[in-house]
Amino acid sequence: MRKVVFNITVSLDGFVAGPNDGPDNGLGDGGDALFNWYFSGDTEVKISEGTPMLKVSRQSAKVMKEAFETCGAGVWGRRTFDIAHAWGGHPPITPSFIVTHVSQEWVYEGSPFTFVTDGVESAIRQAQEAAGDKNVVVCTASILQQCLNAGLMDEIYIDVAPILLGKRVRLFDHLNTEPIQLERIHVIAAPGVTHFGFRVVK
Ligand SMILES: NC(=O)c1ccc[n+]([C@@H]2O[C@H](COP(=O)([O-])OP(=O)(O)OC[C@H]3O[C@@H](n4cnc5c(N)ncnc54)[C@H](OP(=O)(O)O)[C@@H]3O)[C@@H](O)[C@H]2O)c1
């Protein structure tokens, strides 16, 4: 059955980007180290035209393959879209739904992007319609937080990188709910990263 899942790489102290993140410093000061595991293995993984060829460990390649095979649409916040320079028009997941207050220029026939200006619930609903039987993957912190607050999230997949970033974009900020119980799906200790999967208990 199709699910709403979250997937991101985070520092051990819970940050998805370090200080001074922005279009010229995507993951912030020191943040590139979050993705060392993307380039330190021997198994090639190509995510999309807009992303470089990755070389990950065999264990991580298996985790990524499973995630991408079940993925039908992505949902992102506008900051990541801007910081990633719209992935040059080739987002890691197609179609991609961008939650924003302002619609903008990447709207054209055949565009992989849909701009959603009426909130996260609408973005998830539109992404589910596009994804059919496959999962909707939420890929940014602010959207995860809103999905958790709205009870929309089914599973959380977090790749923990062995670094402490200290400050800036915190993954689990602004939660405004009763405590959320999770069930562990897996823990996979791969070289340079530990993959965690959790099911949200509803
Ligand atoms: N470590 C990783 O794997 C990873 C992955 C992705 C991103 N990142 C990093 O994470 C940081 C960005 O994440 P973030 O959580 O700060 O921001 P984000 O989710 O990418 O974007 C937040 C923005 O989305 C728009 N937005 C969010 N909710 C909205 C709503 N309900 N209605 C209308 N607009 C809404 C707003 O932009 P507007 O008001 O301008 O429209 C808001 O400022 C960047 O540093 C990026 O590099 C890291």
CSV table of C-alpha atoms and ligand atoms in Angstrom, one decimal:
chain,number,residue,atom,x,y,z
A,1,MET,CA,0.0,0.0,0.0
A,2,ARG,CA,1.3,3.5,-0.8
A,3,LYS,CA,2.7,5.4,2.1
A,4,VAL,CA,4.0,8.9,3.0
A,5,VAL,CA,7.6,8.4,3.9
A,6,PHE,CA,10.5,10.8,4.9
A,7,ASN,CA,14.1,10.4,3.9
A,8,ILE,CA,17.1,12.6,4.8
A,9,THR,CA,20.7,12.5,5.9
A,10,VAL,CA,21.3,14.1,9.3
A,11,SER,CA,24.2,14.7,11.6
A,12,LEU,CA,24.4,12.8,14.9
A,13,ASP,CA,23.3,15.9,16.7
A,14,GLY,CA,20.2,16.2,14.5
A,15,PHE,CA,21.0,18.9,11.9
A,16,VAL,CA,20.3,18.6,8.2
A,17,ALA,CA,22.5,21.6,7.3
A,18,GLY,CA,25.2,23.6,9.1
A,19,PRO,CA,25.5,27.4,9.7
A,20,ASN,CA,25.3,29.8,6.7
A,21,ASP,CA,23.4,27.4,4.4
A,22,GLY,CA,22.3,29.1,1.2
A,23,PRO,CA,22.5,28.9,-2.6
A,24,ASP,CA,26.3,29.3,-2.5
A,25,ASN,CA,26.8,27.0,0.5
A,26,GLY,CA,24.1,24.4,0.1
A,27,LEU,CA,24.5,22.3,3.3
A,28,GLY,CA,26.2,25.1,5.3
A,29,ASP,CA,29.6,25.2,6.9
A,30,GLY,CA,30.8,21.7,7.4
A,31,GLY,CA,27.6,20.3,6.0
A,32,ASP,CA,29.0,18.6,3.0
A,33,ALA,CA,30.4,16.0,5.3
A,34,LEU,CA,26.9,14.8,5.7
A,35,PHE,CA,27.2,13.2,2.3
A,36,ASN,CA,30.7,11.8,2.5
A,37,TRP,CA,29.1,8.3,2.4
A,38,TYR,CA,27.7,9.2,-1.1
A,39,PHE,CA,31.2,9.3,-2.5
A,40,SER,CA,33.3,6.8,-0.5
A,41,GLY,CA,32.0,3.4,-1.6
A,42,ASP,CA,32.5,1.2,-4.7
A,43,THR,CA,28.9,0.8,-5.9
A,44,GLU,CA,27.7,3.4,-8.4
A,45,VAL,CA,24.2,4.8,-7.9
A,46,LYS,CA,22.7,7.3,-10.3
A,47,ILE,CA,19.7,9.1,-8.8
A,48,SER,CA,18.8,11.6,-11.6
A,49,GLU,CA,20.3,13.6,-14.4
A,50,GLY,CA,20.6,16.6,-12.0
A,51,THR,CA,22.7,14.8,-9.4
A,52,PRO,CA,26.3,13.5,-9.7
A,53,MET,CA,27.0,9.7,-9.9
A,54,LEU,CA,27.2,8.4,-6.4
A,55,LYS,CA,29.6,5.8,-5.2
A,56,VAL,CA,28.3,4.2,-2.0
A,57,SER,CA,28.9,1.0,-0.2
A,58,ARG,CA,27.0,-2.2,-1.2
A,59,GLN,CA,24.9,-2.0,1.9
A,60,SER,CA,23.9,1.7,1.3
A,61,ALA,CA,23.2,0.9,-2.4
A,62,LYS,CA,20.7,-1.7,-1.4
A,63,VAL,CA,18.9,0.7,1.0
A,64,MET,CA,18.8,3.4,-1.7
A,65,LYS,CA,17.6,1.0,-4.4
A,66,GLU,CA,14.7,-0.1,-2.3
A,67,ALA,CA,13.8,3.5,-1.5
A,68,PHE,CA,13.9,4.6,-5.1
A,69,GLU,CA,12.0,1.6,-6.4
A,70,THR,CA,9.0,2.4,-4.2
A,71,CYS,CA,9.1,6.1,-4.7
A,72,GLY,CA,6.4,7.8,-6.9
A,73,ALA,CA,6.6,11.5,-6.1
A,74,GLY,CA,8.7,13.9,-3.9
A,75,VAL,CA,7.6,16.8,-1.7
A,76,TRP,CA,10.1,19.6,-0.8
A,77,GLY,CA,10.1,23.0,0.8
A,78,ARG,CA,11.0,26.0,-1.2
A,79,ARG,CA,14.3,26.7,0.5
A,80,THR,CA,15.8,23.5,-0.6
A,81,PHE,CA,14.5,24.0,-4.1
A,82,ASP,CA,16.2,27.4,-4.2
A,83,ILE,CA,19.4,26.2,-2.5
A,84,ALA,CA,19.6,23.3,-4.9
A,85,HIS,CA,19.1,25.7,-7.9
A,86,ALA,CA,16.1,23.5,-8.8
A,87,TRP,CA,18.5,20.6,-9.5
A,88,GLY,CA,19.1,22.1,-12.9
A,89,GLY,CA,15.5,21.0,-13.8
A,90,HIS,CA,16.3,17.3,-13.0
A,91,PRO,CA,15.1,16.8,-9.4
A,92,PRO,CA,16.1,13.5,-7.6
A,93,ILE,CA,12.5,12.5,-7.7
A,94,THR,CA,10.0,13.2,-10.5
A,95,PRO,CA,7.4,14.6,-10.2
A,96,SER,CA,8.4,17.0,-7.4
A,97,PHE,CA,5.9,19.1,-5.5
A,98,ILE,CA,7.4,22.3,-4.0
A,99,VAL,CA,5.5,23.8,-1.0
A,100,THR,CA,5.8,27.6,-1.2
A,101,HIS,CA,4.1,30.9,-0.6
A,102,VAL,CA,5.0,32.0,-4.1
A,103,SER,CA,4.5,30.2,-7.4
A,104,GLN,CA,7.3,30.8,-10.0
A,105,GLU,CA,9.1,30.4,-13.3
A,106,TRP,CA,9.6,26.7,-13.5
A,107,VAL,CA,6.0,26.3,-14.6
A,108,TYR,CA,5.9,25.0,-18.1
A,109,GLU,CA,4.6,22.1,-20.1
A,110,GLY,CA,6.4,19.0,-19.0
A,111,SER,CA,8.0,20.6,-16.0
A,112,PRO,CA,8.9,18.1,-13.2
A,113,PHE,CA,7.8,20.7,-10.7
A,114,THR,CA,4.4,21.6,-9.3
A,115,PHE,CA,4.3,24.6,-6.9
A,116,VAL,CA,1.8,24.1,-4.1
A,117,THR,CA,0.7,27.3,-2.4
A,118,ASP,CA,-2.1,26.0,-0.3
A,119,GLY,CA,-0.2,24.0,2.3
A,120,VAL,CA,1.4,20.7,3.1
A,121,GLU,CA,-1.8,18.6,3.2
A,122,SER,CA,-2.6,19.8,-0.4
A,123,ALA,CA,1.0,19.0,-1.5
A,124,ILE,CA,0.7,15.4,0.0
A,125,ARG,CA,-2.7,14.9,-1.6
A,126,GLN,CA,-1.5,16.1,-5.0
A,127,ALA,CA,1.7,14.0,-4.8
A,128,GLN,CA,-0.3,10.9,-3.8
A,129,GLU,CA,-2.5,11.4,-6.9
A,130,ALA,CA,0.7,11.6,-9.1
A,131,ALA,CA,2.4,8.7,-7.3
A,132,GLY,CA,-0.4,6.2,-7.9
A,133,ASP,CA,0.5,2.9,-6.1
A,134,LYS,CA,3.9,4.2,-5.1
A,135,ASN,CA,5.1,6.1,-2.0
A,136,VAL,CA,5.3,9.9,-1.6
A,137,VAL,CA,8.7,10.9,-0.3
A,138,VAL,CA,9.0,14.0,1.8
A,139,CYS,CA,12.6,15.3,1.6
A,140,THR,CA,13.0,18.4,3.8
A,141,ALA,CA,12.8,19.2,7.5
A,142,SER,CA,10.1,21.8,7.6
A,143,ILE,CA,7.8,19.6,5.5
A,144,LEU,CA,8.4,16.6,7.8
A,145,GLN,CA,7.6,18.7,10.9
A,146,GLN,CA,4.3,19.8,9.3
A,147,CYS,CA,3.4,16.3,8.2
A,148,LEU,CA,4.1,15.0,11.7
A,149,ASN,CA,1.9,17.7,13.2
A,150,ALA,CA,-0.9,16.9,10.8
A,151,GLY,CA,-0.6,13.1,11.3
A,152,LEU,CA,0.3,12.5,7.7
A,153,MET,CA,3.6,10.6,8.0
A,154,ASP,CA,3.8,6.8,7.9
A,155,GLU,CA,7.5,6.0,7.9
A,156,ILE,CA,10.7,7.9,8.7
A,157,TYR,CA,14.0,6.9,7.1
A,158,ILE,CA,17.1,8.7,8.5
A,159,ASP,CA,20.7,8.3,7.4
A,160,VAL,CA,22.9,9.3,10.3
A,161,ALA,CA,26.3,10.7,9.3
A,162,PRO,CA,29.1,10.6,11.9
A,163,ILE,CA,29.5,14.4,12.3
A,164,LEU,CA,28.3,17.0,14.8
A,165,LEU,CA,27.2,20.2,13.1
A,166,GLY,CA,26.3,22.1,16.3
A,167,LYS,CA,23.7,24.5,14.9
A,168,ARG,CA,21.4,25.7,12.1
A,169,VAL,CA,18.7,23.5,10.5
A,170,ARG,CA,17.4,21.1,13.1
A,171,LEU,CA,15.5,18.1,11.8
A,172,PHE,CA,12.9,17.7,14.6
A,173,ASP,CA,12.0,21.3,15.3
A,174,HIS,CA,8.6,22.9,15.8
A,175,LEU,CA,6.9,19.7,16.7
A,176,ASN,CA,3.5,20.5,18.1
A,177,THR,CA,2.0,17.2,18.9
A,178,GLU,CA,1.5,14.6,21.6
A,179,PRO,CA,4.6,12.3,21.9
A,180,ILE,CA,4.8,10.2,18.7
A,181,GLN,CA,5.5,6.5,19.1
A,182,LEU,CA,7.7,4.9,16.6
A,183,GLU,CA,8.5,1.2,15.8
A,184,ARG,CA,11.9,0.4,14.4
A,185,ILE,CA,11.8,-1.1,10.9
A,186,HIS,CA,15.6,-1.5,10.5
A,187,VAL,CA,19.0,-0.4,11.6
A,188,ILE,CA,21.8,-0.9,9.0
A,189,ALA,CA,25.3,0.0,9.9
A,190,ALA,CA,27.0,0.7,6.6
A,191,PRO,CA,30.5,2.2,6.1
A,192,GLY,CA,30.3,6.0,6.9
A,193,VAL,CA,26.6,6.1,7.7
A,194,THR,CA,23.9,4.3,9.7
A,195,HIS,CA,20.5,3.8,8.1
A,196,PHE,CA,17.5,3.9,10.4
A,197,GLY,CA,13.9,3.2,9.5
A,198,PHE,CA,10.9,3.8,11.7
A,199,ARG,CA,7.2,3.3,11.4
A,200,VAL,CA,4.9,5.9,12.9
A,201,VAL,CA,2.5,4.3,15.3
A,202,LYS,CA,-1.0,5.6,14.7
B,1,LIG,N1,20.8,16.7,4.8
B,1,LIG,C1,19.9,16.5,3.8
B,1,LIG,O1,19.8,15.3,3.3
B,1,LIG,C2,19.2,17.7,3.2
B,1,LIG,C3,18.1,17.4,2.3
B,1,LIG,C4,17.3,18.5,1.9
B,1,LIG,C5,17.6,19.8,2.3
B,1,LIG,N2,18.7,20.0,3.2
B,1,LIG,C6,19.0,21.3,3.7
B,1,LIG,O2,17.9,21.7,4.5
B,1,LIG,C7,17.8,23.2,4.5
B,1,LIG,C8,16.4,23.5,4.0
B,1,LIG,O3,15.4,22.9,4.8
B,1,LIG,P1,14.3,23.7,5.6
B,1,LIG,O4,13.5,22.7,6.4
B,1,LIG,O5,15.0,24.8,6.3
B,1,LIG,O6,13.4,24.3,4.5
B,1,LIG,P2,12.6,23.7,3.3
B,1,LIG,O7,11.6,22.7,3.9
B,1,LIG,O8,13.4,23.3,2.2
B,1,LIG,O9,11.8,25.0,2.8
B,1,LIG,C9,11.1,25.8,3.7
B,1,LIG,C10,10.3,26.9,2.9
B,1,LIG,O10,9.3,26.2,2.2
B,1,LIG,C11,8.1,27.0,2.2
B,1,LIG,N3,7.1,26.4,3.0
B,1,LIG,C12,7.2,25.5,3.9
B,1,LIG,N4,6.0,25.1,4.4
B,1,LIG,C13,5.1,25.9,3.8
B,1,LIG,C14,3.7,26.1,3.9
B,1,LIG,N5,3.0,25.3,4.7
B,1,LIG,N6,3.1,27.0,3.1
B,1,LIG,C15,3.8,27.7,2.2
B,1,LIG,N7,5.1,27.6,2.1
B,1,LIG,C16,5.8,26.7,2.9
B,1,LIG,C17,8.6,28.4,2.7
B,1,LIG,O11,9.2,29.1,1.7
B,1,LIG,P3,8.6,30.4,1.0
B,1,LIG,O12,7.8,31.2,2.0
B,1,LIG,O13,9.8,31.1,0.4
B,1,LIG,O14,7.7,30.0,-0.1
B,1,LIG,C18,9.6,27.9,3.7
B,1,LIG,O15,10.5,29.0,4.1
B,1,LIG,C19,18.8,23.6,3.4
B,1,LIG,O16,20.0,24.0,4.1
B,1,LIG,C20,19.1,22.4,2.6
B,1,LIG,O17,20.4,22.4,2.0
B,1,LIG,C21,19.4,18.9,3.7
